[in-house]
Amino acid sequence: MMDEFDFIRSIQPKYYRQSSVIKGIGDDAAIIRSLNQDIITTVDTMVESIHFTTQTMEPFHVGYRALAANISDIVAMGGKPTSFLVSIVVPKNWEKEQLREIYQGIDQLAQKFQMDVIGGDTVTGQQLTISITVFGSVNKHQVRYRSHAQAGDVVFVTGTIGDAACGLDLLLHEDQDTQQNYEYFINRHRMPLPRVNFIQATGNIKRMALNDISDGISNEANEIAEASHVALRINEKAIPYHIGITDFPKEKQQQWLLSGGEDFELLGTVSPNEWEKLVSIAEKTNTKITKIGEVFHHDRYNGSVLINNGSSSVILDKSGYTHLRGDNNE
Amino acid sequence: MMDEFDFIRSIQPKYYRQSSVIKGIGDDAAIIRSLNQDIITTVDTMVESIHFTTQTMEPFHVGYRALAANISDIVAMGGKPTSFLVSIVVPKNWEKEQLREIYQGIDQLAQKFQMDVIGGDTVTGQQLTISITVFGSVNKHQVRYRSHAQAGDVVFVTGTIGDAACGLDLLLHEDQDTQQNYEYFINRHRMPLPRVNFIQATGNIKRMALNDISDGISNEANEIAEASHVALRINEKAIPYHIGITDFPKEKQQQWLLSGGEDFELLGTVSPNEWEKLVSIAEKTNTKITKIGEVFHHDRYNGSVLINNGSSSVILDKSGYTHLRGDNNE
């Protein structure tokens, strides 16, 4: 395996795309400057055989997806992704070439969004582990906390939901590669595209609550309900899906729609007065956007999510289970 | 094992010590604000059985040392450490209590320097791995790059050198626990204290080149020589050591002094005009500081380090090997 020094050197760019990068790779630490904007940061770690296997991802996808997950968190705060640090634990038997493929996956997304790698480290270990710390910038008035939902808001999602979960299912059951939409679904698992362009265009929307859908609609909607002390009502039939999903058993469909994460689509709430404006921004940025419910106040249900399947309305918990409105021992 | 959600919740502080933390744990990402200062950031990863074992460290030390290494990088840029993200890969058989001890180690240092944990994640894996991304702030005129050395500068180090390497040696050879300075040396390996207070007091030193000694004097001095396009001359006899080191074989002593890292002391250069001022700052902050050499210009040796052992002057390479000045195939 190549040593740490060589690898960090090998990925050191000749110039930085972002003017906020004052010092990148090459000293004890990196330096970033942000005079009028706040800096958003988060870390996300992927471990082989836990978050991916050689069956589900090539090294390229591991790198790509690790950065995509991080970018998605920046987007969910209303921010613009700018730079990142990469820490990789590499098994001893790995080849230089595999490490390079991981980095190529990272770099494909980094180029797309004009992001800079500003540091990192590479150490030896038993299990491939990739940990990315991402940075983004945001105007302080445009931060999108999950606590920003208000009664009356429209609840919306971007894109179609459950595609990545379907793709993972296809990858895990090898006999399914003749499935008509195989390539589409596995790409949604391996190479999800965070909604950077859409969110960058929403600067003049006054207020939104936003979560990226990393753990499924059920989880994200509950987090917004809890943080905002409101209740969300979701119309199950309104959740947008790719038509290919209907080839699968009903049970799987429902699970993917309610608990399937990692599409890195967004779930948000916005004032009904700004809904049309948001729809038009979505159109301009080629973003599918769908109203799936609304926010309301209710002493008993604040902090909870109700889901209506057309005939009855039940409580939807974080893990995607539903239960009757009377049985939760309030 | 406790799940990720519980652990992050459990370490979420009731308030943040730093006013720069706009949003800590509890949304998709953290937000930091730094109006007049630049932000310094770096990541450092420690893996069990590579960087530590149960023989050399308790969980408490693993946490403490992981943060110490990161803080030391902030200090080596001239900055003040402020906050951090923690990502931990935890083996399935680990207990909640062990995870908590790691965090207690982290928190002891965080409290000491009034730092905030602002996010992170905990995932399952085979090998305990802790990756910390640290943030610091620095006035743009007080950044201490390794490229800042100039001919004529005094070369200095803080503290005594080689203590942590000696401590690790003691921990790895179990029969040595009767050694007179056993506790001192193993503490220097397990719980090194980065030179935060000293560097915070050096704001009105105009120019310094600085590296923290994570890989040994040989490596750090060479990095400064390369980055600054100058030559460094080090007087081997001037390198400060703890008297207990002399109990060990000469060969080990020399290796620890030249290549022993992880004391997280500093190696730097400063103008001779500011040397007395720096000495007086060191006194005020209870910091041992020692002149060990000087910087010079030489067409042949720029980018290199020479070391003088009293009788002859030889080239000191990054790994601590010395060789005659004529034998490097120039």
XYZ file of C-alpha atoms in Angstrom:
660
model
C 0.000 0.000 0.000
C 1.140 3.540 -0.631
C 1.900 5.502 2.482
C -0.155 8.340 3.865
C 2.196 10.999 2.688
C 2.122 9.852 -0.916
C -1.617 9.563 -1.040
C -2.351 12.980 0.417
C 0.281 14.446 -1.896
C -1.216 12.649 -4.872
C -4.628 14.207 -4.381
C -3.360 17.704 -3.572
C -4.895 19.975 -6.179
C -2.805 22.556 -8.049
C -5.271 25.254 -7.174
C -8.395 25.566 -5.033
C -11.784 26.186 -6.581
C -13.171 28.039 -3.575
C -11.749 31.396 -2.569
C -12.689 30.542 1.032
C -9.821 28.021 1.121
C -6.874 29.980 2.503
C -4.693 26.918 3.125
C -5.505 23.420 1.919
C -3.333 20.313 2.132
C 0.291 20.863 3.152
C 0.583 22.155 6.715
C -0.598 20.967 10.145
C -4.176 21.906 9.290
C -6.325 23.683 6.709
C -7.601 27.249 6.973
C -10.927 28.499 5.682
C -12.296 32.042 5.712
C -15.913 33.029 5.682
C -16.526 36.695 6.263
C -20.244 37.117 5.729
C -21.505 33.582 5.857
C -21.749 30.951 8.535
C -19.912 27.671 8.112
C -21.851 24.424 8.179
C -20.008 21.223 9.041
C -20.770 17.593 9.677
C -19.056 14.191 9.537
C -20.336 10.918 8.148
C -18.598 7.551 8.336
C -19.099 4.454 6.157
C -17.697 1.062 7.183
C -17.277 -1.934 4.883
C -19.640 -4.840 5.573
C -21.843 -2.484 7.626
C -22.730 0.251 5.129
C -21.589 -1.453 1.944
C -19.978 -4.648 0.687
C -18.060 -5.578 -2.439
C -21.398 -6.972 -3.633
C -23.169 -3.615 -3.441
C -20.423 -1.139 -4.351
C -17.188 -0.727 -6.274
C -14.510 1.451 -4.617
C -15.592 4.310 -6.920
C -19.129 4.214 -5.494
C -17.856 4.056 -1.918
C -16.053 7.348 -2.430
C -18.863 8.965 -4.382
C -21.553 7.965 -1.922
C -19.557 8.975 1.154
C -19.265 12.525 -0.158
C -22.880 12.539 -1.427
C -24.206 11.715 2.053
C -22.219 14.583 3.518
C -23.212 17.083 0.842
C -26.821 16.132 1.426
C -26.538 17.213 5.073
C -25.177 20.610 4.006
C -28.067 20.989 1.559
C -30.563 20.056 4.282
C -29.317 23.057 6.280
C -29.878 25.338 3.279
C -26.164 25.582 2.539
C -23.778 25.424 -0.371
C -21.125 22.675 -0.079
C -17.596 24.038 -0.436
C -14.829 21.756 0.840
C -14.073 18.606 2.809
C -11.557 16.503 4.739
C -11.228 12.761 4.006
C -10.035 10.149 6.484
C -9.670 6.606 5.129
C -8.792 3.426 7.033
C -7.392 1.033 4.415
C -6.824 -2.724 4.872
C -3.205 -3.766 4.352
C -3.994 -5.895 1.310
C -5.545 -3.006 -0.604
C -3.883 -1.794 -3.747
C -2.945 1.772 -4.542
C -5.307 1.519 -7.520
C -8.358 0.738 -5.362
C -7.575 3.690 -3.123
C -7.321 5.829 -6.224
C -10.730 4.624 -7.425
C -12.284 5.664 -4.121
C -10.797 9.064 -4.609
C -12.034 9.254 -8.198
C -15.562 8.652 -6.939
C -15.124 11.453 -4.418
C -13.632 13.750 -7.009
C -16.427 13.256 -9.529
C -18.893 14.861 -7.114
C -16.355 17.395 -5.870
C -15.830 18.634 -9.430
C -19.542 18.763 -10.105
C -20.065 21.146 -7.207
C -16.684 22.921 -7.391
C -15.644 21.598 -4.001
C -12.088 21.322 -2.658
C -10.414 18.569 -0.670
C -8.466 20.480 1.998
C -6.941 17.695 4.073
C -7.300 14.272 5.567
C -5.380 11.214 6.543
C -4.951 7.618 5.469
C -4.230 4.955 8.072
C -4.054 1.165 8.054
C -6.714 -1.055 9.605
C -8.721 -4.255 9.148
C -11.849 -2.801 7.621
C -12.225 -0.204 4.903
C -13.667 2.873 6.638
C -14.210 6.235 5.047
C -15.027 9.266 7.125
C -15.674 12.604 5.426
C -16.024 15.950 7.167
C -17.735 18.387 4.845
C -17.951 22.185 4.954
C -20.570 24.446 3.471
C -21.519 28.083 3.685
C -24.871 29.667 4.384
C -26.283 33.132 4.802
C -27.481 33.316 8.403
C -31.007 34.248 7.302
C -31.269 31.242 5.017
C -30.502 28.436 7.464
C -33.137 25.674 7.247
C -33.478 24.107 10.688
C -35.809 21.216 11.295
C -37.363 23.363 14.004
C -38.737 25.843 11.445
C -42.037 24.133 10.648
C -45.261 26.007 11.496
C -48.907 25.011 11.558
C -50.437 25.482 8.129
C -47.216 24.656 6.236
C -47.194 22.455 3.175
C -45.154 19.245 3.658
C -43.230 18.343 0.519
C -40.603 15.953 -0.795
C -38.267 16.158 -3.792
C -37.815 13.384 -6.349
C -39.211 9.879 -5.957
C -38.883 8.029 -2.681
C -37.600 4.517 -1.984
C -35.485 4.166 -5.133
C -32.192 3.654 -3.297
C -33.729 1.065 -0.962
C -35.071 -0.758 -4.012
C -31.619 -0.579 -5.644
C -29.983 -2.061 -2.560
C -32.545 -4.884 -2.561
C -31.718 -5.605 -6.198
C -27.981 -5.683 -5.451
C -28.449 -8.019 -2.498
C -30.498 -10.579 -4.465
C -28.394 -11.476 -7.449
C -31.089 -13.123 -9.526
C -32.825 -9.769 -10.062
C -30.509 -8.181 -12.588
C -32.985 -8.791 -15.392
C -35.400 -6.408 -13.663
C -36.487 -3.776 -16.163
C -35.289 -0.762 -14.176
C -32.234 -2.478 -12.661
C -29.697 0.130 -13.755
C -31.875 3.031 -12.660
C -32.464 1.669 -9.172
C -28.922 0.504 -8.435
C -27.630 3.881 -9.567
C -29.957 5.577 -7.126
C -28.328 3.505 -4.382
C -24.733 3.849 -5.529
C -24.670 7.346 -6.945
C -27.423 9.472 -5.396
C -27.297 13.137 -6.388
C -27.919 15.569 -3.532
C -30.284 18.447 -4.351
C -27.615 21.154 -4.376
C -28.877 23.169 -7.352
C -32.471 23.270 -6.145
C -31.571 24.472 -2.664
C -29.102 27.037 -4.017
C -32.024 28.558 -5.936
C -34.297 28.824 -2.864
C -32.478 31.754 -1.287
C -35.513 34.033 -1.325
C -37.902 31.565 0.251
C -38.372 33.155 3.684
C -38.683 30.052 5.821
C -38.378 26.299 5.336
C -37.885 23.352 7.651
C -35.681 20.803 5.876
C -34.306 17.321 6.418
C -32.559 15.152 3.893
C -34.120 11.712 3.660
C -31.265 9.587 4.930
C -33.332 7.337 7.206
C -36.715 7.340 5.471
C -39.677 9.701 5.427
C -40.950 8.347 8.767
C -37.822 9.313 10.585
C -37.349 12.703 8.934
C -40.983 13.756 9.376
C -40.884 12.793 13.046
C -37.687 14.772 13.584
C -39.307 17.891 12.127
C -42.474 17.351 14.195
C -40.437 16.966 17.388
C -38.054 19.851 16.786
C -40.843 22.229 15.726
C -43.378 21.087 18.357
C -46.024 20.580 15.688
C -47.839 17.626 14.139
C -47.428 16.515 10.523
C -50.146 14.826 8.521
C -48.926 12.830 5.540
C -51.132 11.504 2.773
C -49.609 8.103 1.983
C -51.073 7.991 -1.521
C -49.330 11.272 -2.367
C -45.800 10.005 -1.757
C -44.137 10.033 -5.187
C -42.515 6.819 -6.417
C -40.858 5.510 -9.542
C -43.254 3.354 -11.550
C -40.769 0.457 -11.490
C -41.401 0.070 -7.756
C -44.851 -1.380 -8.504
C -43.196 -4.550 -9.897
C -42.283 -5.490 -6.329
C -44.427 -6.998 -3.530
C -46.752 -4.473 -1.834
C -45.050 -5.041 1.501
C -41.632 -4.056 0.153
C -43.105 -1.039 -1.634
C -44.577 0.301 1.582
C -41.378 -0.283 3.504
C -39.262 1.479 0.904
C -41.633 4.444 0.703
C -41.904 4.993 4.442
C -38.511 3.824 5.727
C -36.251 3.697 2.705
C -33.516 6.268 3.096
C -30.379 7.257 1.255
C -32.037 8.613 -1.859
C -30.839 11.903 -0.375
C -34.039 13.567 -1.457
C -35.411 16.289 0.823
C -38.431 16.416 3.084
C -39.451 19.915 4.038
C -42.202 22.271 5.060
C -42.918 25.711 3.679
C -45.614 28.336 4.189
C -48.607 27.833 1.836
C -48.008 31.441 0.732
C -44.618 30.456 -0.632
C -45.556 27.051 -2.037
C -46.162 28.282 -5.592
C -42.874 30.144 -5.571
C -41.109 26.957 -4.454
C -42.823 24.952 -7.208
C -41.590 27.406 -9.784
C -38.001 27.246 -8.433
C -38.256 23.458 -8.618
C -39.347 23.661 -12.255
C -36.481 25.986 -13.138
C -33.948 23.608 -11.568
C -35.502 20.448 -13.045
C -36.481 19.215 -9.611
C -39.537 17.066 -9.078
C -41.398 18.378 -6.026
C -44.573 16.942 -4.503
C -46.900 18.079 -1.747
C -47.444 15.076 0.532
C -49.175 16.623 3.529
C -49.503 19.546 5.909
C -48.446 20.775 9.317
C -50.985 21.365 12.092
C -51.198 22.074 15.803
C -52.855 19.619 18.115
C -52.190 19.376 21.848
C -52.237 15.605 21.644
C -50.297 15.084 18.418
C -47.667 17.825 18.512
C -44.329 16.048 18.059
C -45.975 13.221 16.117
C -46.700 12.309 12.523
C -50.068 11.047 11.329
C -50.391 9.176 8.071
C -53.598 8.821 6.112
C -53.900 5.861 3.795
C -57.203 7.028 2.309
C -59.499 5.269 4.733
C -57.932 5.845 8.158
C -55.389 8.043 9.852
C -52.774 6.380 12.097
C -49.623 7.394 13.917
C -46.388 6.877 11.968
C -43.394 6.327 14.224
C -39.738 6.958 13.408
C -39.046 3.441 12.230
C -41.975 3.451 9.816
C -44.369 1.425 11.948
C -47.936 2.642 12.169
C -50.290 2.270 15.080
C -53.757 3.372 16.031
C -54.080 6.812 17.513
C -55.381 5.503 20.840
C -52.793 2.851 21.664
C -49.693 4.808 22.517
C -50.165 5.114 26.269
C -50.260 8.874 26.360
C -24.223 -1.484 22.490
C -26.188 1.731 22.727
C -27.373 3.084 19.428
C -26.021 6.141 17.684
C -28.953 8.298 18.549
C -28.680 7.648 22.279
C -24.979 8.278 22.386
C -25.038 11.566 20.513
C -27.964 12.647 22.685
C -26.111 11.614 25.819
C -23.145 13.843 25.082
C -25.164 16.829 23.907
C -24.220 19.677 26.226
C -26.863 21.901 27.810
C -25.077 24.997 26.562
C -22.083 25.739 24.354
C -18.946 27.286 25.773
C -17.979 29.040 22.543
C -20.116 31.845 21.172
C -18.951 30.807 17.682
C -21.158 27.703 17.931
C -24.454 28.758 16.378
C -25.862 25.223 16.149
C -24.292 22.165 17.742
C -25.693 18.644 17.946
C -29.334 18.220 16.915
C -29.844 18.973 13.227
C -28.376 17.704 9.946
C -25.121 19.549 10.622
C -23.475 22.056 12.937
C -23.058 25.765 12.244
C -20.126 27.897 13.320
C -19.623 31.624 12.871
C -16.321 33.401 12.725
C -16.578 37.018 11.734
C -13.062 38.342 12.149
C -11.012 35.201 12.413
C -10.134 32.397 10.051
C -11.167 28.856 10.882
C -8.525 26.161 11.178
C -9.564 22.555 10.730
C -7.970 19.128 10.506
C -8.873 15.487 11.066
C -6.883 12.767 12.814
C -7.802 9.097 13.051
C -6.625 6.481 15.576
C -7.193 2.759 14.985
C -6.953 0.028 17.628
C -3.964 -2.308 17.267
C -2.342 0.242 14.911
C -2.142 3.386 17.054
C -2.905 1.850 20.431
C -3.747 -1.459 22.097
C -5.445 -2.447 25.334
C -1.889 -2.877 26.641
C -0.950 0.759 26.030
C -4.202 2.634 26.674
C -7.491 2.494 28.551
C -10.575 3.778 26.717
C -10.213 7.061 28.630
C -6.736 7.620 27.181
C -7.872 6.752 23.671
C -10.383 9.572 23.805
C -8.062 12.012 25.517
C -5.180 11.387 23.149
C -7.308 11.542 20.016
C -8.429 15.046 20.907
C -4.928 16.047 22.121
C -3.397 15.151 18.743
C -5.973 17.289 16.965
C -5.623 20.251 19.320
C -1.882 20.096 18.811
C -2.359 20.648 15.065
C -4.476 23.735 15.751
C -1.786 25.058 18.095
C 0.901 24.413 15.465
C -0.974 26.782 13.134
C -0.997 29.465 15.839
C -4.689 28.943 16.590
C -7.007 28.576 19.537
C -8.960 25.274 19.601
C -12.714 25.829 19.847
C -14.858 22.837 18.873
C -14.840 19.391 17.304
C -16.764 16.546 15.668
C -16.235 12.938 16.835
C -16.750 9.860 14.697
C -16.317 6.513 16.463
C -16.408 3.022 14.973
C -17.257 0.690 17.872
C -16.949 -3.120 17.875
C -20.242 -4.914 18.563
C -19.024 -6.413 21.833
C -18.214 -3.049 23.361
C -20.184 -1.886 26.357
C -21.902 1.441 26.741
C -19.605 2.086 29.689
C -16.426 1.784 27.611
C -17.828 4.184 25.044
C -18.620 6.569 27.853
C -15.039 6.331 29.157
C -13.705 7.296 25.737
C -15.959 10.298 25.826
C -14.851 11.179 29.359
C -11.262 11.263 28.121
C -12.288 13.567 25.297
C -14.302 15.746 27.628
C -11.509 16.217 30.148
C -9.443 18.042 27.539
C -12.470 19.767 26.029
C -13.322 21.255 29.426
C -9.751 22.313 30.038
C -9.745 24.400 26.870
C -13.442 25.359 26.903
C -14.109 23.446 23.699
C -17.479 22.212 22.440
C -18.443 18.923 20.817
C -20.735 20.007 17.967
C -21.547 16.716 16.262
C -20.381 13.322 15.166
C -21.528 9.804 14.583
C -21.140 6.358 16.096
C -21.182 3.319 13.831
C -20.488 -0.382 14.296
C -17.364 -2.082 12.969
C -14.689 -4.663 13.769
C -12.000 -2.360 15.076
C -12.281 0.551 17.463
C -11.549 3.638 15.361
C -11.823 7.205 16.530
C -11.685 10.074 14.112
C -11.850 13.641 15.389
C -12.246 16.751 13.260
C -11.186 19.780 15.254
C -11.843 23.482 14.692
C -9.851 26.432 15.855
C -9.762 30.142 15.217
C -6.856 32.349 14.297
C -6.271 35.982 13.446
C -5.098 36.012 9.842
C -1.900 37.863 10.765
C -0.989 35.284 13.392
C -1.035 32.109 11.317
C 2.148 30.087 11.832
C 2.913 28.249 8.601
C 5.850 25.923 8.318
C 6.924 28.030 5.355
C 7.625 31.039 7.581
C 11.240 30.254 8.550
C 13.950 32.703 7.439
C 17.724 32.580 7.458
C 19.055 33.799 10.800
C 16.079 32.480 12.805
C 16.517 30.726 16.110
C 15.284 27.090 16.034
C 13.548 26.144 19.281
C 11.529 23.385 20.904
C 9.164 23.392 23.876
C 9.316 20.907 26.751
C 11.484 17.808 26.765
C 11.652 15.556 23.736
C 11.247 11.795 23.493
C 9.209 11.333 26.676
C 6.162 9.850 24.945
C 8.304 7.439 22.924
C 9.978 6.353 26.154
C 6.543 5.919 27.769
C 5.351 3.737 24.911
C 8.496 1.610 25.218
C 7.790 1.151 28.933
C 4.188 0.131 28.230
C 5.230 -2.371 25.576
C 7.783 -4.132 27.809
C 5.908 -5.129 30.891
C 8.864 -5.856 33.138
C 9.763 -2.158 33.247
C 7.102 -0.865 35.622
C 9.605 -0.543 38.434
C 11.423 2.108 36.412
C 11.846 5.202 38.576
C 9.983 7.588 36.251
C 7.453 5.038 34.991
C 4.353 7.097 35.773
C 5.827 10.267 34.310
C 6.779 8.687 31.013
C 3.619 6.649 30.456
C 1.541 9.747 31.188
C 3.449 11.639 28.546
C 2.409 8.930 26.074
C -1.197 8.571 27.203
C -2.088 12.090 28.198
C 0.129 14.601 26.375
C -0.850 18.224 26.924
C -0.770 20.390 23.792
C 0.848 23.819 24.225
C -2.369 25.814 23.969
C -1.648 28.402 26.676
C 1.839 29.186 25.425
C 0.727 29.722 21.831
C -2.271 31.798 22.902
C 0.188 34.159 24.587
C 2.377 34.589 21.475
C -0.023 36.829 19.572
C 2.391 39.721 19.309
C 5.323 37.700 18.011
C 5.457 38.920 14.422
C 6.528 35.765 12.668
C 7.090 32.133 13.606
C 7.332 28.898 11.663
C 5.735 26.136 13.738
C 5.201 22.381 13.634
C 3.954 20.179 16.411
C 6.269 17.260 17.046
C 4.020 14.389 16.072
C 6.597 12.428 14.055
C 9.855 13.426 15.743
C 12.172 16.397 15.471
C 13.801 14.993 12.320
C 10.558 14.970 10.427
C 9.290 18.336 11.653
C 12.581 20.135 11.056
C 12.772 18.750 7.530
C 9.214 19.853 6.794
C 10.039 23.400 7.851
C 13.288 23.381 5.833
C 11.455 22.163 2.728
C 8.455 24.466 3.016
C 10.595 27.530 3.753
C 13.390 26.700 1.238
C 16.016 27.135 3.914
C 18.456 24.907 5.788
C 18.246 24.164 9.517
C 21.244 23.389 11.687
C 20.465 21.537 14.900
C 22.865 21.090 17.782
C 22.154 17.551 18.986
C 23.523 18.206 22.474
C 21.090 21.084 22.915
C 17.952 18.960 22.517
C 16.253 19.002 25.942
C 15.415 15.686 27.559
C 14.048 14.389 30.839
C 16.835 13.110 33.063
C 15.103 9.722 33.366
C 15.869 9.056 29.703
C 19.534 8.543 30.598
C 18.630 5.274 32.361
C 18.037 3.712 28.938
C 20.516 2.436 26.327
C 22.236 5.204 24.307
C 20.743 3.877 21.095
C 17.168 4.203 22.342
C 17.870 7.657 23.756
C 19.064 8.904 20.392
C 16.114 7.370 18.576
C 13.599 8.898 20.981
C 15.216 12.339 20.795
C 15.423 12.484 17.017
C 12.423 10.415 15.898
C 10.189 10.123 18.954
C 6.941 11.914 18.277
C 3.633 12.372 20.006
C 4.874 14.439 22.920
C 2.978 17.151 21.047
C 5.678 19.621 21.891
C 6.426 22.302 19.303
C 9.376 22.865 17.011
C 9.589 26.362 15.637
C 11.732 29.152 14.316
C 11.616 32.819 15.262
C 13.642 35.898 14.411
C 16.622 36.394 16.787
C 15.172 39.879 17.464
C 12.083 38.294 18.958
C 13.769 35.404 20.744
C 14.010 37.155 24.128
C 10.376 38.178 23.919
C 9.416 34.561 23.208
C 11.501 33.352 26.156
C 9.692 35.740 28.442
C 6.265 34.594 27.160
C 7.380 31.006 27.790
C 8.321 31.895 31.371
C 4.982 33.569 31.999
C 3.103 30.500 30.747
C 5.311 27.988 32.573
C 6.618 26.621 29.310
C 10.092 25.182 28.987
C 11.646 26.534 25.794
C 15.087 25.702 24.421
C 17.133 26.993 21.526
C 18.398 23.964 19.617
C 19.787 25.498 16.429
C 19.488 28.101 13.722
C 18.224 28.651 10.196
C 20.593 29.477 7.344
C 20.717 29.762 3.573
C 22.925 27.483 1.555
C 22.435 26.645 -2.119
C 23.305 23.042 -1.460
C 21.484 22.484 1.827
C 18.311 24.507 1.436
C 15.454 22.096 2.130
C 17.678 19.981 4.383
C 18.539 19.692 8.047
C 22.092 19.391 9.346
C 22.763 18.050 12.802
C 25.938 18.682 14.751
C 26.864 16.152 17.415
C 29.772 18.215 18.711
C 32.449 16.746 16.490
C 30.896 16.545 13.026
C 27.932 17.896 11.120
C 25.822 15.426 9.119
C 22.542 15.461 7.215
C 19.484 14.448 9.250
C 16.747 12.946 7.108
C 13.019 12.810 7.886
C 13.143 9.399 9.509
C 15.965 10.374 11.852
C 18.802 8.705 9.961
C 21.964 10.668 9.557
C 24.360 10.516 6.653
C 27.482 12.273 5.549
C 27.035 15.517 3.717
C 28.664 14.206 0.541
C 26.896 10.882 0.142
C 23.446 11.856 -0.990
C 24.016 11.737 -4.747
C 23.403 15.397 -5.365
